[in-house]
Tab-separated table of C-alpha atoms in Angstrom:
chain	number	residue	atom	x	y	z
A	1	UNK	CA	57.055	7.176	-5.432
A	2	UNK	CA	58.457	4.278	-3.604
A	3	UNK	CA	57.279	0.764	-4.566
A	4	UNK	CA	55.691	-1.584	-1.970
A	5	UNK	CA	58.739	-3.737	-1.562
A	6	UNK	CA	60.537	-4.400	1.815
A	7	UNK	CA	64.347	-4.864	1.741
A	8	UNK	CA	65.525	-6.928	4.711
A	9	UNK	CA	69.262	-6.357	5.418
A	10	UNK	CA	71.402	-8.860	7.271
A	11	UNK	CA	72.578	-12.397	7.635
A	12	UNK	CA	71.432	-15.683	6.287
A	13	UNK	CA	72.996	-18.687	8.114
A	14	UNK	CA	72.613	-22.424	8.676
A	15	UNK	CA	71.492	-23.496	12.227
A	16	UNK	CA	72.562	-26.973	13.156
A	17	UNK	CA	70.457	-28.117	16.058
A	18	UNK	CA	71.761	-31.118	17.998
A	19	UNK	CA	68.995	-33.565	18.403
A	20	UNK	CA	70.736	-35.640	21.153
A	21	UNK	CA	69.172	-34.909	24.534
A	22	UNK	CA	70.992	-32.872	27.149
A	23	UNK	CA	74.556	-33.102	25.754
A	24	UNK	CA	77.350	-30.761	24.973
A	25	UNK	CA	78.408	-30.335	21.354
A	26	UNK	CA	81.457	-32.452	22.227
A	27	UNK	CA	79.209	-35.484	22.660
A	28	UNK	CA	76.539	-34.470	20.068
A	29	UNK	CA	76.253	-36.786	17.001
A	30	UNK	CA	72.999	-35.838	15.417
A	31	UNK	CA	72.091	-32.559	13.986
A	32	UNK	CA	69.206	-31.002	12.037
A	33	UNK	CA	70.045	-28.415	9.389
A	34	UNK	CA	67.836	-25.421	9.363
A	35	UNK	CA	67.660	-22.136	7.360
A	36	UNK	CA	68.199	-19.201	9.683
A	37	UNK	CA	69.157	-15.628	10.158
A	38	UNK	CA	66.583	-13.199	11.442
A	39	UNK	CA	66.367	-10.976	8.259
A	40	UNK	CA	65.924	-14.170	6.136
A	41	UNK	CA	62.939	-15.243	8.412
A	42	UNK	CA	61.395	-11.741	8.239
A	43	UNK	CA	61.644	-11.703	4.423
A	44	UNK	CA	59.987	-15.122	4.233
A	45	UNK	CA	57.233	-13.991	6.660
A	46	UNK	CA	56.374	-11.149	4.288
A	47	UNK	CA	56.430	-13.239	1.174
A	48	UNK	CA	54.303	-15.993	2.656
A	49	UNK	CA	51.647	-13.485	3.646
A	50	UNK	CA	51.566	-12.240	-0.045
A	51	UNK	CA	54.003	-9.319	0.178
A	52	UNK	CA	57.009	-8.165	-1.848
A	53	UNK	CA	60.242	-8.854	0.134
A	54	UNK	CA	63.866	-8.660	-1.024
A	55	UNK	CA	66.713	-10.208	1.017
A	56	UNK	CA	69.976	-8.164	0.959
A	57	UNK	CA	72.858	-10.047	2.367
A	58	UNK	CA	75.853	-12.185	1.545
A	59	UNK	CA	76.318	-16.138	1.746
A	60	UNK	CA	78.904	-18.502	0.529
A	61	UNK	CA	78.897	-20.133	-2.859
A	62	UNK	CA	78.753	-23.483	-1.225
A	63	UNK	CA	76.056	-26.036	-0.715
A	64	UNK	CA	74.734	-24.182	2.453
A	65	UNK	CA	74.419	-20.876	0.519
A	66	UNK	CA	72.639	-22.583	-2.395
A	67	UNK	CA	70.240	-24.248	0.185
A	68	UNK	CA	69.459	-20.899	1.797
A	69	UNK	CA	68.833	-19.251	-1.597
A	70	UNK	CA	66.590	-22.014	-2.744
A	71	UNK	CA	64.717	-22.058	0.631
A	72	UNK	CA	63.772	-18.293	0.332
A	73	UNK	CA	63.028	-18.524	-3.383
A	74	UNK	CA	60.614	-21.352	-2.677
A	75	UNK	CA	58.407	-18.969	-0.623
A	76	UNK	CA	58.823	-16.173	-3.297
A	77	UNK	CA	61.435	-13.960	-1.520
A	78	UNK	CA	63.333	-11.855	-4.049
A	79	UNK	CA	67.067	-12.917	-3.989
A	80	UNK	CA	68.431	-10.536	-6.591
A	81	UNK	CA	70.271	-8.589	-3.959
A	82	UNK	CA	71.841	-11.780	-2.461
A	83	UNK	CA	75.652	-12.008	-2.973
A	84	UNK	CA	77.436	-15.374	-3.149
A	85	UNK	CA	80.985	-15.268	-2.162
A	86	UNK	CA	83.447	-17.493	-3.977
A	87	UNK	CA	86.049	-17.356	-1.114
A	88	UNK	CA	84.176	-17.181	2.233
A	89	UNK	CA	81.828	-19.927	3.355
A	90	UNK	CA	78.242	-19.501	4.525
A	91	UNK	CA	77.973	-18.544	8.185
A	92	UNK	CA	77.098	-21.545	10.496
A	93	UNK	CA	75.860	-21.879	14.007
A	94	UNK	CA	75.791	-25.165	16.119
A	95	UNK	CA	73.504	-25.350	19.169
A	96	UNK	CA	72.882	-28.068	21.723
A	97	UNK	CA	70.148	-27.470	24.414
A	98	UNK	CA	70.690	-28.690	27.998
A	99	UNK	CA	67.757	-29.619	30.315
A	100	UNK	CA	68.393	-26.665	32.458
A	101	UNK	CA	67.851	-24.263	29.451
A	102	UNK	CA	71.525	-23.483	28.939
A	103	UNK	CA	72.973	-23.655	25.560
A	104	UNK	CA	76.190	-25.137	24.220
A	105	UNK	CA	76.822	-22.704	21.261
A	106	UNK	CA	79.456	-22.637	18.528
A	107	UNK	CA	79.436	-19.824	15.895
A	108	UNK	CA	81.430	-20.062	12.634
A	109	UNK	CA	81.275	-16.609	11.008
A	110	UNK	CA	81.460	-16.639	7.198
A	111	UNK	CA	80.551	-14.533	4.060
A	112	UNK	CA	78.035	-12.279	5.790
A	113	UNK	CA	80.776	-10.628	7.762
A	114	UNK	CA	82.437	-9.442	4.523
A	115	UNK	CA	79.396	-7.568	3.070
A	116	UNK	CA	80.389	-4.180	1.660
A	117	UNK	CA	78.702	-1.127	0.188
A	118	UNK	CA	80.076	-1.678	-3.339
A	119	UNK	CA	78.360	-5.070	-3.417
A	120	UNK	CA	74.835	-3.480	-2.980
A	121	UNK	CA	72.700	-2.298	-5.829
A	122	UNK	CA	72.144	1.333	-4.618
A	123	UNK	CA	69.263	1.974	-7.113
A	124	UNK	CA	67.502	-1.061	-6.042
A	125	UNK	CA	67.623	-0.285	-2.352
A	126	UNK	CA	66.667	3.310	-2.941
A	127	UNK	CA	63.364	2.162	-4.622
A	128	UNK	CA	62.241	0.167	-1.630
A	129	UNK	CA	59.427	1.498	0.494
A	130	UNK	CA	60.701	-0.095	3.680
A	131	UNK	CA	64.233	-1.047	4.824
A	132	UNK	CA	64.321	-3.479	7.706
A	133	UNK	CA	67.451	-3.865	9.796
A	134	UNK	CA	67.123	-6.828	12.094
A	135	UNK	CA	70.421	-8.652	11.999
A	136	UNK	CA	72.045	-10.349	15.017
A	137	UNK	CA	75.431	-10.412	13.637
A	138	UNK	CA	75.810	-7.226	11.495
A	139	UNK	CA	77.269	-5.086	14.086
A	140	UNK	CA	79.817	-7.640	15.304
A	141	UNK	CA	82.728	-6.507	13.096
A	142	UNK	CA	83.592	-4.607	10.102
A	143	UNK	CA	83.200	-4.371	7.044
A	144	UNK	CA	79.538	-5.416	7.635
A	145	UNK	CA	79.116	-3.164	10.627
A	146	UNK	CA	80.060	-0.171	8.718
A	147	UNK	CA	77.982	-1.175	5.802
A	148	UNK	CA	75.011	-1.808	8.059
A	149	UNK	CA	75.124	1.548	9.747
A	150	UNK	CA	75.820	3.417	6.542
A	151	UNK	CA	72.660	1.724	4.985
A	152	UNK	CA	70.602	2.964	7.922
A	153	UNK	CA	71.920	6.471	7.473
A	154	UNK	CA	71.290	6.488	3.775
A	155	UNK	CA	67.815	5.227	4.250
A	156	UNK	CA	67.082	8.129	6.588
A	157	UNK	CA	68.423	10.601	4.056
A	158	UNK	CA	66.200	9.050	1.386
A	159	UNK	CA	63.125	9.389	3.523
A	160	UNK	CA	62.482	5.642	3.560
A	161	UNK	CA	60.505	3.945	6.355
A	162	UNK	CA	63.180	2.282	8.711
A	163	UNK	CA	62.413	-0.706	10.764
A	164	UNK	CA	64.973	-1.823	13.490
A	165	UNK	CA	65.175	-4.960	15.525
A	166	UNK	CA	68.415	-5.334	17.542
A	167	UNK	CA	68.069	-9.040	17.837
A	168	UNK	CA	70.454	-9.314	20.858
A	169	UNK	CA	72.033	-12.841	21.181
A	170	UNK	CA	73.910	-13.193	24.431
A	171	UNK	CA	76.268	-15.876	23.039
A	172	UNK	CA	77.481	-13.444	20.338
A	173	UNK	CA	78.073	-10.395	22.490
A	174	UNK	CA	79.702	-11.875	25.618
A	175	UNK	CA	82.125	-9.239	27.091
A	176	UNK	CA	80.929	-6.660	24.379
A	177	UNK	CA	77.567	-5.680	25.705
A	178	UNK	CA	78.536	-1.939	25.826
A	179	UNK	CA	79.493	-2.125	22.166
A	180	UNK	CA	76.103	-3.676	21.387
A	181	UNK	CA	74.324	-0.907	23.195
A	182	UNK	CA	76.179	1.873	21.696
A	183	UNK	CA	75.586	0.560	18.075
A	184	UNK	CA	71.931	-0.197	18.810
A	185	UNK	CA	71.284	3.381	20.162
A	186	UNK	CA	72.715	4.735	16.907
A	187	UNK	CA	70.274	2.743	14.832
A	188	UNK	CA	67.331	3.485	17.122
A	189	UNK	CA	67.984	7.119	16.718
A	190	UNK	CA	67.280	6.870	12.924
A	191	UNK	CA	64.379	4.303	13.058
A	192	UNK	CA	60.624	4.821	12.407
A	193	UNK	CA	59.695	1.435	14.013
A	194	UNK	CA	61.658	-0.183	16.707
A	195	UNK	CA	60.838	-3.641	17.952
A	196	UNK	CA	62.551	-4.945	21.057
A	197	UNK	CA	61.926	-7.674	23.525
A	198	UNK	CA	61.484	-6.746	27.259
A	199	UNK	CA	64.978	-8.170	27.991
A	200	UNK	CA	66.504	-6.025	25.183
A	201	UNK	CA	64.612	-2.940	26.499
A	202	UNK	CA	66.084	-3.315	29.955
A	203	UNK	CA	69.583	-3.953	28.491
A	204	UNK	CA	69.448	-0.756	26.178
A	205	UNK	CA	67.771	1.526	28.651
A	206	UNK	CA	68.968	0.291	31.925
A	207	UNK	CA	65.486	0.197	33.572
A	208	UNK	CA	63.084	-2.489	34.436
A	209	UNK	CA	60.118	-0.128	34.069
A	210	UNK	CA	58.755	-0.829	30.592
A	211	UNK	CA	57.106	2.450	30.037
A	212	UNK	CA	60.091	4.416	31.280
A	213	UNK	CA	62.179	2.262	28.881
A	214	UNK	CA	59.947	3.107	26.056
A	215	UNK	CA	60.162	6.882	26.744
A	216	UNK	CA	63.942	6.498	26.698
A	217	UNK	CA	63.874	4.896	23.256
A	218	UNK	CA	61.572	7.799	22.026
A	219	UNK	CA	64.051	10.374	23.419
A	220	UNK	CA	66.803	8.680	21.390
A	221	UNK	CA	64.697	9.297	18.225
A	222	UNK	CA	62.550	6.205	17.711
A	223	UNK	CA	59.187	6.992	16.204
A	224	UNK	CA	57.071	3.893	17.051
A	225	UNK	CA	58.040	1.422	19.677
A	226	UNK	CA	56.787	-2.222	20.068
A	227	UNK	CA	58.011	-4.222	23.098
A	228	UNK	CA	57.137	-7.908	22.751
A	229	UNK	CA	56.083	-9.410	26.153
A	230	UNK	CA	55.284	-13.006	25.236
A	231	UNK	CA	52.006	-14.356	26.260
A	232	UNK	CA	51.219	-10.880	27.707
A	233	UNK	CA	51.106	-9.358	24.270
A	234	UNK	CA	52.981	-6.292	23.045
A	235	UNK	CA	53.508	-2.800	24.637
A	236	UNK	CA	52.879	-0.387	21.800
A	237	UNK	CA	53.759	3.391	21.793
A	238	UNK	CA	53.879	6.111	19.220
A	239	UNK	CA	55.283	8.666	21.806
A	240	UNK	CA	51.774	10.151	22.544
A	241	UNK	CA	49.821	6.961	23.474
A	242	UNK	CA	50.852	3.654	25.021
A	243	UNK	CA	48.754	0.494	25.188
A	244	UNK	CA	49.092	-3.139	25.643
A	245	UNK	CA	48.027	-5.014	22.406
A	246	UNK	CA	46.818	-8.455	23.659
A	247	UNK	CA	47.954	-11.668	22.218
A	248	UNK	CA	45.961	-14.888	21.676
A	249	UNK	CA	45.881	-18.257	23.387
A	250	UNK	CA	47.799	-20.948	21.675
A	251	UNK	CA	49.338	-24.254	22.566
A	252	UNK	CA	52.996	-23.578	21.934
A	253	UNK	CA	55.113	-26.261	20.343
A	254	UNK	CA	58.178	-24.387	19.112
A	255	UNK	CA	58.531	-20.538	19.399
A	256	UNK	CA	61.487	-20.357	16.949
A	257	UNK	CA	60.879	-17.570	14.493
A	258	UNK	CA	57.856	-16.200	16.245
A	259	UNK	CA	59.615	-12.732	16.782
A	260	UNK	CA	60.613	-12.556	13.135
A	261	UNK	CA	57.133	-13.521	12.020
A	262	UNK	CA	55.747	-10.717	14.255
A	263	UNK	CA	58.079	-8.199	12.479
A	264	UNK	CA	57.338	-9.619	9.090
A	265	UNK	CA	53.595	-9.391	9.626
A	266	UNK	CA	53.790	-5.677	10.628
A	267	UNK	CA	56.011	-4.791	7.561
A	268	UNK	CA	53.562	-6.684	5.275
A	269	UNK	CA	50.847	-4.411	6.481
A	270	UNK	CA	52.830	-1.185	6.537
A	271	UNK	CA	54.062	-1.657	2.950
A	272	UNK	CA	50.453	-1.589	1.821
A	273	UNK	CA	49.773	1.886	3.374
A	274	UNK	CA	50.105	4.478	0.628
A	275	UNK	CA	51.258	7.265	2.772
A	276	UNK	CA	53.190	5.172	5.299
A	277	UNK	CA	54.311	8.039	7.657
A	278	UNK	CA	50.502	8.655	8.499
A	279	UNK	CA	50.859	5.656	10.767
A	280	UNK	CA	52.614	7.787	13.263
A	281	UNK	CA	49.355	9.519	14.157
A	282	UNK	CA	46.893	6.818	13.548
A	283	UNK	CA	47.004	4.804	16.643
A	284	UNK	CA	43.880	2.778	16.026
A	285	UNK	CA	45.292	1.401	12.674
A	286	UNK	CA	48.676	0.878	14.259
A	287	UNK	CA	46.945	-1.062	17.160
A	288	UNK	CA	45.163	-3.356	14.652
A	289	UNK	CA	48.372	-3.992	12.676
A	290	UNK	CA	50.211	-5.015	15.852
A	291	UNK	CA	47.240	-7.244	16.852
A	292	UNK	CA	47.542	-8.939	13.501
A	293	UNK	CA	51.169	-9.491	13.992
A	294	UNK	CA	50.657	-10.818	17.515
A	295	UNK	CA	48.310	-13.397	15.824
A	296	UNK	CA	50.806	-14.309	13.147
A	297	UNK	CA	53.650	-14.746	15.700
A	298	UNK	CA	51.429	-16.898	17.889
A	299	UNK	CA	50.453	-19.055	14.949
A	300	UNK	CA	54.124	-19.817	14.362
A	301	UNK	CA	54.419	-21.214	17.817
A	302	UNK	CA	51.942	-24.041	16.940
A	303	UNK	CA	54.327	-25.636	14.342
A	304	UNK	CA	57.792	-26.865	14.275
A	305	UNK	CA	60.634	-24.828	12.506
A	306	UNK	CA	61.109	-21.247	11.542
A	307	UNK	CA	60.349	-20.663	7.811
A	308	UNK	CA	58.226	-23.782	7.575
A	309	UNK	CA	56.022	-22.719	10.406
A	310	UNK	CA	55.301	-19.282	8.833
A	311	UNK	CA	51.648	-18.851	7.969
A	312	UNK	CA	50.047	-17.843	4.727
A	313	UNK	CA	47.380	-15.166	4.744
A	314	UNK	CA	44.798	-17.772	4.232
A	315	UNK	CA	45.880	-19.618	7.363
A	316	UNK	CA	45.762	-16.354	9.310
A	317	UNK	CA	42.284	-15.724	8.045
A	318	UNK	CA	41.145	-19.135	9.102
A	319	UNK	CA	41.661	-18.150	12.822
A	320	UNK	CA	39.481	-15.065	12.392
A	321	UNK	CA	36.641	-15.152	14.913
A	322	UNK	CA	38.085	-18.263	16.554
A	323	UNK	CA	40.931	-16.668	18.516
A	324	UNK	CA	40.511	-15.869	22.272
A	325	UNK	CA	42.194	-12.784	23.628
A	326	UNK	CA	44.497	-13.222	26.629
């Protein structure tokens, strides 16, 4: 019997956001340090809701790595599968936003790129109920790409529930979109739950029609598909039934981390289902889980920051009865 833990595989990094208004990084002087990395955010979302999450990744044995480790431990994420590299530094990203929405972006890849299978506690990862693969950087290069795809394959062989979020970042995949799509399709083919944005759906399936795109993901092998549509809600499909799960009205301040909070909320709920694969045929329960996740994602948008904005279960429950469906 698998335990109720969720192992989140992928990068942890530091985002340095330039606070100077409408400047390139050349002119930028002031930066805010923020803990980042989609898998780290998902693990924190699960833990803050009261679930058991484990982060599996690699950081540098430097001040930034220790900051990331302490940030996750402060919200009760299990860091026992976190490797600290003595030679490679922690991955860093520097971002400056322009008024027209364009980003000036510099990425300094570090320790997470060097994560290998022999650094992973195989017994620990086999005991997890759910393995979440939601890394923006894992498939960029080896050895981490090989490690990542091997872990997905192993989880499939072990009969574990696999969640996959491709987390496409245009800045990271310029000139390599075909590679991204190829790797992503390999992961989707083995996944029980696939979460994509509407932009990612079009990129992967080459169609603007959402329902046709979802059918394409199912034909690859995806079990359950959730397409996030922002304020419109989430398009949910189990391959037999497809519906829009409505979101709630909020006054958005900062949407950073909302997608990761959405995934974390779903995994928190799924981990508490004794026979997890029964969710394939229980569409009503699945709908309720995604509606809960929509609510969690919306709540994140009402606060500044990613991990800091993630709600506790008590905060989610305070909204019960007060939310208004879109």
